Amino acid sequence: MEPLVIAEQGHFFTGLREHGGPAGTSVYGTHVQYQAPPSVRDNLILVHGGGGQALDMLTTPDGRPGWSTIFLRDGFAVYTVDRPGLGRSPFHPDIYGPIGPPASYEGFVATFAAPSPPGLPEHTQWPGSGDRDDPALAQFLAWQEPFPPDLVRAHEDMRVGAVALLDRIGPSVLLTHSFGGAFGWFALSERPDLVRALVAIETSGPPFLNHPVLGEFSYGLTALPVSFGPGGDDGKLGGIPVAVVSSPCSGFEPSCHATADYLRECGADVTELRLADAGLHGNGHAMMLEKNNVEVAALLTDWIVKHT
């Protein structure tokens, strides 16, 4: 493999806000790490899911290069986000409220490495055995964090971060995962002229989901109002390219299909990318961490290039 050449890199916080508390006035926001190659194809913003952090995109649990490096090699200037209260955007209960329980072998995120739900193809791409003796699963759980406790607050944080980041770096492609999908929906809502394309990986849904743990997605794909919708009097997305990506072994495909149909009604130019249809088999919910993450990234780069 050719040496990796980085022309520019750094870190910054965006979407900064103040919080007054017993200790005084504090500042919080969205941490962003960036790297750019000598010749830039496009800006690409990577947004992690659920209780994850930027590490979901920076590496894999078995130590291989993550999507941030792979897409950098593909010519993108890569901006990798830590959503507020997660990763290098530190959590404090005075700002975000009570913290939830830690990630565990018995919890939801451990199922990312587990066998497929009944009736689905065999999950073969996780880079380990997926059980208590799996060092890859242990690494993955070690960097997971408590899931955001307040859906409305988490979506407002993503809205502020998306707007501020796009205002700072300009037109970009966004790639979001799972619960981080709202970062992309708010970008489409607030800065559609700065979104060149959006890739939604196994995104939270279906539209108008009322989940006993996550909460209620009252406005279709979000818990906060957006500028677009499926109704005749709603704003439309004007043909912005959106790829809704699903894995064959996670159980998310029906929800992703419903989300794709909803986005079409909202005026997006939607492609449904089912990995199995592209000849990529055995993937679960966290495809960016799995054994074939290079091949999956190549599929996404090809789609981005064709739609921007």
PDB file of N, CA and C in Angstrom, residues 207-273:
ATOM      1  N   PRO A 207     -39.724   6.291  10.061  1.00  0.00           N
ATOM      2  CA  PRO A 207     -40.279   7.611  10.374  1.00  0.00           C
ATOM      3  C   PRO A 207     -41.399   7.521  11.412  1.00  0.00           C
ATOM      4  N   PHE A 208     -41.440   8.541  12.271  1.00  0.00           N
ATOM      5  CA  PHE A 208     -42.428   8.665  13.346  1.00  0.00           C
ATOM      6  C   PHE A 208     -42.309   7.534  14.369  1.00  0.00           C
ATOM      7  N   LEU A 209     -41.103   7.008  14.492  1.00  0.00           N
ATOM      8  CA  LEU A 209     -40.832   5.982  15.494  1.00  0.00           C
ATOM      9  C   LEU A 209     -41.155   6.511  16.892  1.00  0.00           C
ATOM     10  N   ASN A 210     -41.821   5.705  17.687  1.00  0.00           N
ATOM     11  CA  ASN A 210     -42.016   5.994  19.107  1.00  0.00           C
ATOM     12  C   ASN A 210     -41.414   4.827  19.868  1.00  0.00           C
ATOM     13  N   HIS A 211     -40.160   5.001  20.280  1.00  0.00           N
ATOM     14  CA  HIS A 211     -39.389   3.902  20.857  1.00  0.00           C
ATOM     15  C   HIS A 211     -39.400   4.002  22.376  1.00  0.00           C
ATOM     16  N   PRO A 212     -39.583   2.891  23.080  1.00  0.00           N
ATOM     17  CA  PRO A 212     -39.666   2.955  24.548  1.00  0.00           C
ATOM     18  C   PRO A 212     -38.391   3.435  25.216  1.00  0.00           C
ATOM     19  N   VAL A 213     -37.244   3.304  24.549  1.00  0.00           N
ATOM     20  CA  VAL A 213     -35.986   3.759  25.120  1.00  0.00           C
ATOM     21  C   VAL A 213     -35.528   5.072  24.475  1.00  0.00           C
ATOM     22  N   LEU A 214     -35.545   5.126  23.139  1.00  0.00           N
ATOM     23  CA  LEU A 214     -35.065   6.322  22.440  1.00  0.00           C
ATOM     24  C   LEU A 214     -35.985   7.511  22.639  1.00  0.00           C
ATOM     25  N   GLY A 215     -37.283   7.300  22.550  1.00  0.00           N
ATOM     26  CA  GLY A 215     -38.243   8.386  22.610  1.00  0.00           C
ATOM     27  C   GLY A 215     -39.003   8.496  21.302  1.00  0.00           C
ATOM     28  N   GLU A 216     -39.703   9.621  21.111  1.00  0.00           N
ATOM     29  CA  GLU A 216     -40.611   9.793  19.978  1.00  0.00           C
ATOM     30  C   GLU A 216     -40.015  10.697  18.912  1.00  0.00           C
ATOM     31  N   PHE A 217     -39.968  10.176  17.682  1.00  0.00           N
ATOM     32  CA  PHE A 217     -39.536  10.953  16.522  1.00  0.00           C
ATOM     33  C   PHE A 217     -40.787  11.653  15.956  1.00  0.00           C
ATOM     34  N   SER A 218     -41.165  12.744  16.582  1.00  0.00           N
ATOM     35  CA  SER A 218     -42.455  13.381  16.322  1.00  0.00           C
ATOM     36  C   SER A 218     -42.544  14.023  14.953  1.00  0.00           C
ATOM     37  N   TYR A 219     -41.403  14.342  14.351  1.00  0.00           N
ATOM     38  CA  TYR A 219     -41.386  15.069  13.077  1.00  0.00           C
ATOM     39  C   TYR A 219     -40.814  14.204  11.955  1.00  0.00           C
ATOM     40  N   GLY A 220     -41.183  12.959  11.954  1.00  0.00           N
ATOM     41  CA  GLY A 220     -40.729  12.038  10.916  1.00  0.00           C
ATOM     42  C   GLY A 220     -39.454  11.346  11.315  1.00  0.00           C
ATOM     43  N   LEU A 221     -38.310  11.966  11.007  1.00  0.00           N
ATOM     44  CA  LEU A 221     -37.005  11.386  11.314  1.00  0.00           C
ATOM     45  C   LEU A 221     -36.334  12.055  12.498  1.00  0.00           C
ATOM     46  N   THR A 222     -36.999  13.029  13.102  1.00  0.00           N
ATOM     47  CA  THR A 222     -36.399  13.804  14.189  1.00  0.00           C
ATOM     48  C   THR A 222     -37.419  14.070  15.285  1.00  0.00           C
ATOM     49  N   ALA A 223     -36.900  14.467  16.443  1.00  0.00           N
ATOM     50  CA  ALA A 223     -37.746  14.869  17.564  1.00  0.00           C
ATOM     51  C   ALA A 223     -37.960  16.375  17.599  1.00  0.00           C
ATOM     52  N   LEU A 224     -37.383  17.093  16.631  1.00  0.00           N
ATOM     53  CA  LEU A 224     -37.533  18.540  16.511  1.00  0.00           C
ATOM     54  C   LEU A 224     -38.024  18.875  15.115  1.00  0.00           C
ATOM     55  N   PRO A 225     -38.693  20.004  14.932  1.00  0.00           N
ATOM     56  CA  PRO A 225     -39.187  20.362  13.597  1.00  0.00           C
ATOM     57  C   PRO A 225     -38.052  20.529  12.591  1.00  0.00           C
ATOM     58  N   VAL A 226     -38.348  20.173  11.342  1.00  0.00           N
ATOM     59  CA  VAL A 226     -37.429  20.381  10.220  1.00  0.00           C
ATOM     60  C   VAL A 226     -38.176  21.115   9.115  1.00  0.00           C
ATOM     61  N   SER A 227     -37.425  21.581   8.127  1.00  0.00           N
ATOM     62  CA  SER A 227     -38.007  22.432   7.086  1.00  0.00           C
ATOM     63  C   SER A 227     -38.623  21.652   5.936  1.00  0.00           C
ATOM     64  N   PHE A 228     -38.560  20.309   5.993  1.00  0.00           N
ATOM     65  CA  PHE A 228     -39.088  19.494   4.898  1.00  0.00           C
ATOM     66  C   PHE A 228     -40.014  18.418   5.447  1.00  0.00           C
ATOM     67  N   GLY A 229     -40.873  17.919   4.571  1.00  0.00           N
ATOM     68  CA  GLY A 229     -41.792  16.863   4.974  1.00  0.00           C
ATOM     69  C   GLY A 229     -42.474  16.263   3.771  1.00  0.00           C
ATOM     70  N   PRO A 230     -43.302  15.244   3.982  1.00  0.00           N
ATOM     71  CA  PRO A 230     -43.931  14.536   2.865  1.00  0.00           C
ATOM     72  C   PRO A 230     -45.225  15.159   2.377  1.00  0.00           C
ATOM     73  N   GLY A 231     -45.786  16.081   3.155  1.00  0.00           N
ATOM     74  CA  GLY A 231     -47.083  16.645   2.805  1.00  0.00           C
ATOM     75  C   GLY A 231     -47.010  17.640   1.661  1.00  0.00           C
ATOM     76  N   GLY A 232     -48.169  17.893   1.057  1.00  0.00           N
ATOM     77  CA  GLY A 232     -48.220  18.815  -0.068  1.00  0.00           C
ATOM     78  C   GLY A 232     -47.813  20.227   0.273  1.00  0.00           C
ATOM     79  N   ASP A 233     -48.024  20.655   1.512  1.00  0.00           N
ATOM     80  CA  ASP A 233     -47.660  22.006   1.924  1.00  0.00           C
ATOM     81  C   ASP A 233     -46.285  22.075   2.585  1.00  0.00           C
ATOM     82  N   ASP A 234     -45.606  20.929   2.698  1.00  0.00           N
ATOM     83  CA  ASP A 234     -44.291  20.900   3.344  1.00  0.00           C
ATOM     84  C   ASP A 234     -43.204  21.321   2.373  1.00  0.00           C
ATOM     85  N   GLY A 235     -42.075  21.825   2.923  1.00  0.00           N
ATOM     86  CA  GLY A 235     -40.907  22.097   2.113  1.00  0.00           C
ATOM     87  C   GLY A 235     -40.336  20.811   1.544  1.00  0.00           C
ATOM     88  N   LYS A 236     -39.641  20.912   0.419  1.00  0.00           N
ATOM     89  CA  LYS A 236     -39.074  19.741  -0.239  1.00  0.00           C
ATOM     90  C   LYS A 236     -37.560  19.888  -0.364  1.00  0.00           C
ATOM     91  N   LEU A 237     -36.891  18.766  -0.591  1.00  0.00           N
ATOM     92  CA  LEU A 237     -35.430  18.707  -0.568  1.00  0.00           C
ATOM     93  C   LEU A 237     -34.788  18.951  -1.931  1.00  0.00           C
ATOM     94  N   GLY A 238     -35.566  19.157  -2.953  1.00  0.00           N
ATOM     95  CA  GLY A 238     -35.032  19.610  -4.228  1.00  0.00           C
ATOM     96  C   GLY A 238     -34.060  18.664  -4.897  1.00  0.00           C
ATOM     97  N   GLY A 239     -34.258  17.362  -4.689  1.00  0.00           N
ATOM     98  CA  GLY A 239     -33.423  16.391  -5.390  1.00  0.00           C
ATOM     99  C   GLY A 239     -32.035  16.196  -4.829  1.00  0.00           C
ATOM    100  N   ILE A 240     -31.785  16.600  -3.574  1.00  0.00           N
ATOM    101  CA  ILE A 240     -30.478  16.338  -2.958  1.00  0.00           C
ATOM    102  C   ILE A 240     -30.248  14.831  -2.906  1.00  0.00           C
ATOM    103  N   PRO A 241     -29.068  14.349  -3.352  1.00  0.00           N
ATOM    104  CA  PRO A 241     -28.825  12.899  -3.356  1.00  0.00           C
ATOM    105  C   PRO A 241     -28.678  12.343  -1.933  1.00  0.00           C
ATOM    106  N   VAL A 242     -29.419  11.297  -1.643  1.00  0.00           N
ATOM    107  CA  VAL A 242     -29.350  10.616  -0.352  1.00  0.00           C
ATOM    108  C   VAL A 242     -29.255   9.118  -0.602  1.00  0.00           C
ATOM    109  N   ALA A 243     -28.259   8.477   0.013  1.00  0.00           N
ATOM    110  CA  ALA A 243     -28.156   7.021  -0.010  1.00  0.00           C
ATOM    111  C   ALA A 243     -28.547   6.483   1.359  1.00  0.00           C
ATOM    112  N   VAL A 244     -29.492   5.569   1.388  1.00  0.00           N
ATOM    113  CA  VAL A 244     -29.881   4.888   2.625  1.00  0.00           C
ATOM    114  C   VAL A 244     -29.295   3.477   2.537  1.00  0.00           C
ATOM    115  N   VAL A 245     -28.349   3.186   3.427  1.00  0.00           N
ATOM    116  CA  VAL A 245     -27.529   1.978   3.334  1.00  0.00           C
ATOM    117  C   VAL A 245     -27.944   0.994   4.423  1.00  0.00           C
ATOM    118  N   SER A 246     -28.142  -0.269   4.033  1.00  0.00           N
ATOM    119  CA  SER A 246     -28.552  -1.277   5.012  1.00  0.00           C
ATOM    120  C   SER A 246     -27.760  -2.560   4.839  1.00  0.00           C
ATOM    121  N   SER A 247     -27.632  -3.284   5.948  1.00  0.00           N
ATOM    122  CA  SER A 247     -26.901  -4.542   6.005  1.00  0.00           C
ATOM    123  C   SER A 247     -27.872  -5.720   6.005  1.00  0.00           C
ATOM    124  N   PRO A 248     -27.458  -6.858   5.477  1.00  0.00           N
ATOM    125  CA  PRO A 248     -28.383  -7.991   5.380  1.00  0.00           C
ATOM    126  C   PRO A 248     -28.630  -8.715   6.701  1.00  0.00           C
ATOM    127  N   CYS A 249     -27.753  -8.514   7.693  1.00  0.00           N
ATOM    128  CA  CYS A 249     -27.799  -9.365   8.890  1.00  0.00           C
ATOM    129  C   CYS A 249     -28.195  -8.616  10.165  1.00  0.00           C
ATOM    130  N   SER A 250     -28.617  -7.358  10.055  1.00  0.00           N
ATOM    131  CA  SER A 250     -28.872  -6.559  11.251  1.00  0.00           C
ATOM    132  C   SER A 250     -30.336  -6.452  11.625  1.00  0.00           C
ATOM    133  N   GLY A 251     -31.233  -6.675  10.669  1.00  0.00           N
ATOM    134  CA  GLY A 251     -32.651  -6.473  10.918  1.00  0.00           C
ATOM    135  C   GLY A 251     -33.128  -5.061  10.652  1.00  0.00           C
ATOM    136  N   PHE A 252     -32.251  -4.160  10.178  1.00  0.00           N
ATOM    137  CA  PHE A 252     -32.618  -2.768   9.932  1.00  0.00           C
ATOM    138  C   PHE A 252     -33.205  -2.533   8.539  1.00  0.00           C
ATOM    139  N   GLU A 253     -33.115  -3.512   7.632  1.00  0.00           N
ATOM    140  CA  GLU A 253     -33.501  -3.239   6.246  1.00  0.00           C
ATOM    141  C   GLU A 253     -34.949  -2.768   6.094  1.00  0.00           C
ATOM    142  N   PRO A 254     -35.952  -3.370   6.767  1.00  0.00           N
ATOM    143  CA  PRO A 254     -37.321  -2.856   6.609  1.00  0.00           C
ATOM    144  C   PRO A 254     -37.462  -1.408   7.056  1.00  0.00           C
ATOM    145  N   SER A 255     -36.821  -1.058   8.174  1.00  0.00           N
ATOM    146  CA  SER A 255     -36.869   0.323   8.647  1.00  0.00           C
ATOM    147  C   SER A 255     -36.181   1.263   7.666  1.00  0.00           C
ATOM    148  N   CYS A 256     -35.036   0.850   7.128  1.00  0.00           N
ATOM    149  CA  CYS A 256     -34.316   1.688   6.166  1.00  0.00           C
ATOM    150  C   CYS A 256     -35.143   1.892   4.900  1.00  0.00           C
ATOM    151  N   HIS A 257     -35.855   0.868   4.469  1.00  0.00           N
ATOM    152  CA  HIS A 257     -36.707   0.999   3.280  1.00  0.00           C
ATOM    153  C   HIS A 257     -37.814   2.015   3.537  1.00  0.00           C
ATOM    154  N   ALA A 258     -38.426   1.975   4.733  1.00  0.00           N
ATOM    155  CA  ALA A 258     -39.475   2.940   5.073  1.00  0.00           C
ATOM    156  C   ALA A 258     -38.912   4.362   5.112  1.00  0.00           C
ATOM    157  N   THR A 259     -37.700   4.500   5.636  1.00  0.00           N
ATOM    158  CA  THR A 259     -37.059   5.817   5.667  1.00  0.00           C
ATOM    159  C   THR A 259     -36.773   6.319   4.257  1.00  0.00           C
ATOM    160  N   ALA A 260     -36.309   5.436   3.381  1.00  0.00           N
ATOM    161  CA  ALA A 260     -36.042   5.819   1.995  1.00  0.00           C
ATOM    162  C   ALA A 260     -37.318   6.300   1.307  1.00  0.00           C
ATOM    163  N   ASP A 261     -38.422   5.576   1.487  1.00  0.00           N
ATOM    164  CA  ASP A 261     -39.690   5.993   0.893  1.00  0.00           C
ATOM    165  C   ASP A 261     -40.123   7.356   1.422  1.00  0.00           C
ATOM    166  N   TYR A 262     -39.952   7.566   2.706  1.00  0.00           N
ATOM    167  CA  TYR A 262     -40.315   8.849   3.321  1.00  0.00           C
ATOM    168  C   TYR A 262     -39.487   9.989   2.721  1.00  0.00           C
ATOM    169  N   LEU A 263     -38.195   9.781   2.556  1.00  0.00           N
ATOM    170  CA  LEU A 263     -37.333  10.824   2.000  1.00  0.00           C
ATOM    171  C   LEU A 263     -37.687  11.131   0.550  1.00  0.00           C
ATOM    172  N   ARG A 264     -38.101  10.120  -0.202  1.00  0.00           N
ATOM    173  CA  ARG A 264     -38.572  10.380  -1.569  1.00  0.00           C
ATOM    174  C   ARG A 264     -39.782  11.311  -1.552  1.00  0.00           C
ATOM    175  N   GLU A 265     -40.683  11.080  -0.615  1.00  0.00           N
ATOM    176  CA  GLU A 265     -41.859  11.944  -0.492  1.00  0.00           C
ATOM    177  C   GLU A 265     -41.467  13.356  -0.076  1.00  0.00           C
ATOM    178  N   CYS A 266     -40.314  13.478   0.554  1.00  0.00           N
ATOM    179  CA  CYS A 266     -39.805  14.792   0.966  1.00  0.00           C
ATOM    180  C   CYS A 266     -38.985  15.463  -0.135  1.00  0.00           C
ATOM    181  N   GLY A 267     -38.842  14.829  -1.288  1.00  0.00           N
ATOM    182  CA  GLY A 267     -38.183  15.457  -2.414  1.00  0.00           C
ATOM    183  C   GLY A 267     -36.722  15.147  -2.600  1.00  0.00           C
ATOM    184  N   ALA A 268     -36.183  14.181  -1.849  1.00  0.00           N
ATOM    185  CA  ALA A 268     -34.786  13.788  -2.038  1.00  0.00           C
ATOM    186  C   ALA A 268     -34.663  12.807  -3.204  1.00  0.00           C
ATOM    187  N   ASP A 269     -33.477  12.767  -3.797  1.00  0.00           N
ATOM    188  CA  ASP A 269     -33.143  11.770  -4.825  1.00  0.00           C
ATOM    189  C   ASP A 269     -32.505  10.593  -4.102  1.00  0.00           C
ATOM    190  N   VAL A 270     -33.291   9.577  -3.795  1.00  0.00           N
ATOM    191  CA  VAL A 270     -32.890   8.523  -2.865  1.00  0.00           C
ATOM    192  C   VAL A 270     -32.418   7.277  -3.598  1.00  0.00           C
ATOM    193  N   THR A 271     -31.280   6.754  -3.150  1.00  0.00           N
ATOM    194  CA  THR A 271     -30.790   5.444  -3.565  1.00  0.00           C
ATOM    195  C   THR A 271     -30.812   4.525  -2.354  1.00  0.00           C
ATOM    196  N   GLU A 272     -31.386   3.351  -2.501  1.00  0.00           N
ATOM    197  CA  GLU A 272     -31.302   2.344  -1.440  1.00  0.00           C
ATOM    198  C   GLU A 272     -30.131   1.419  -1.763  1.00  0.00           C
ATOM    199  N   LEU A 273     -29.112   1.481  -0.930  1.00  0.00           N
ATOM    200  CA  LEU A 273     -27.933   0.635  -1.098  1.00  0.00           C
ATOM    201  C   LEU A 273     -28.015  -0.513  -0.093  1.00  0.00           C
TER     202      LEU A 273
END
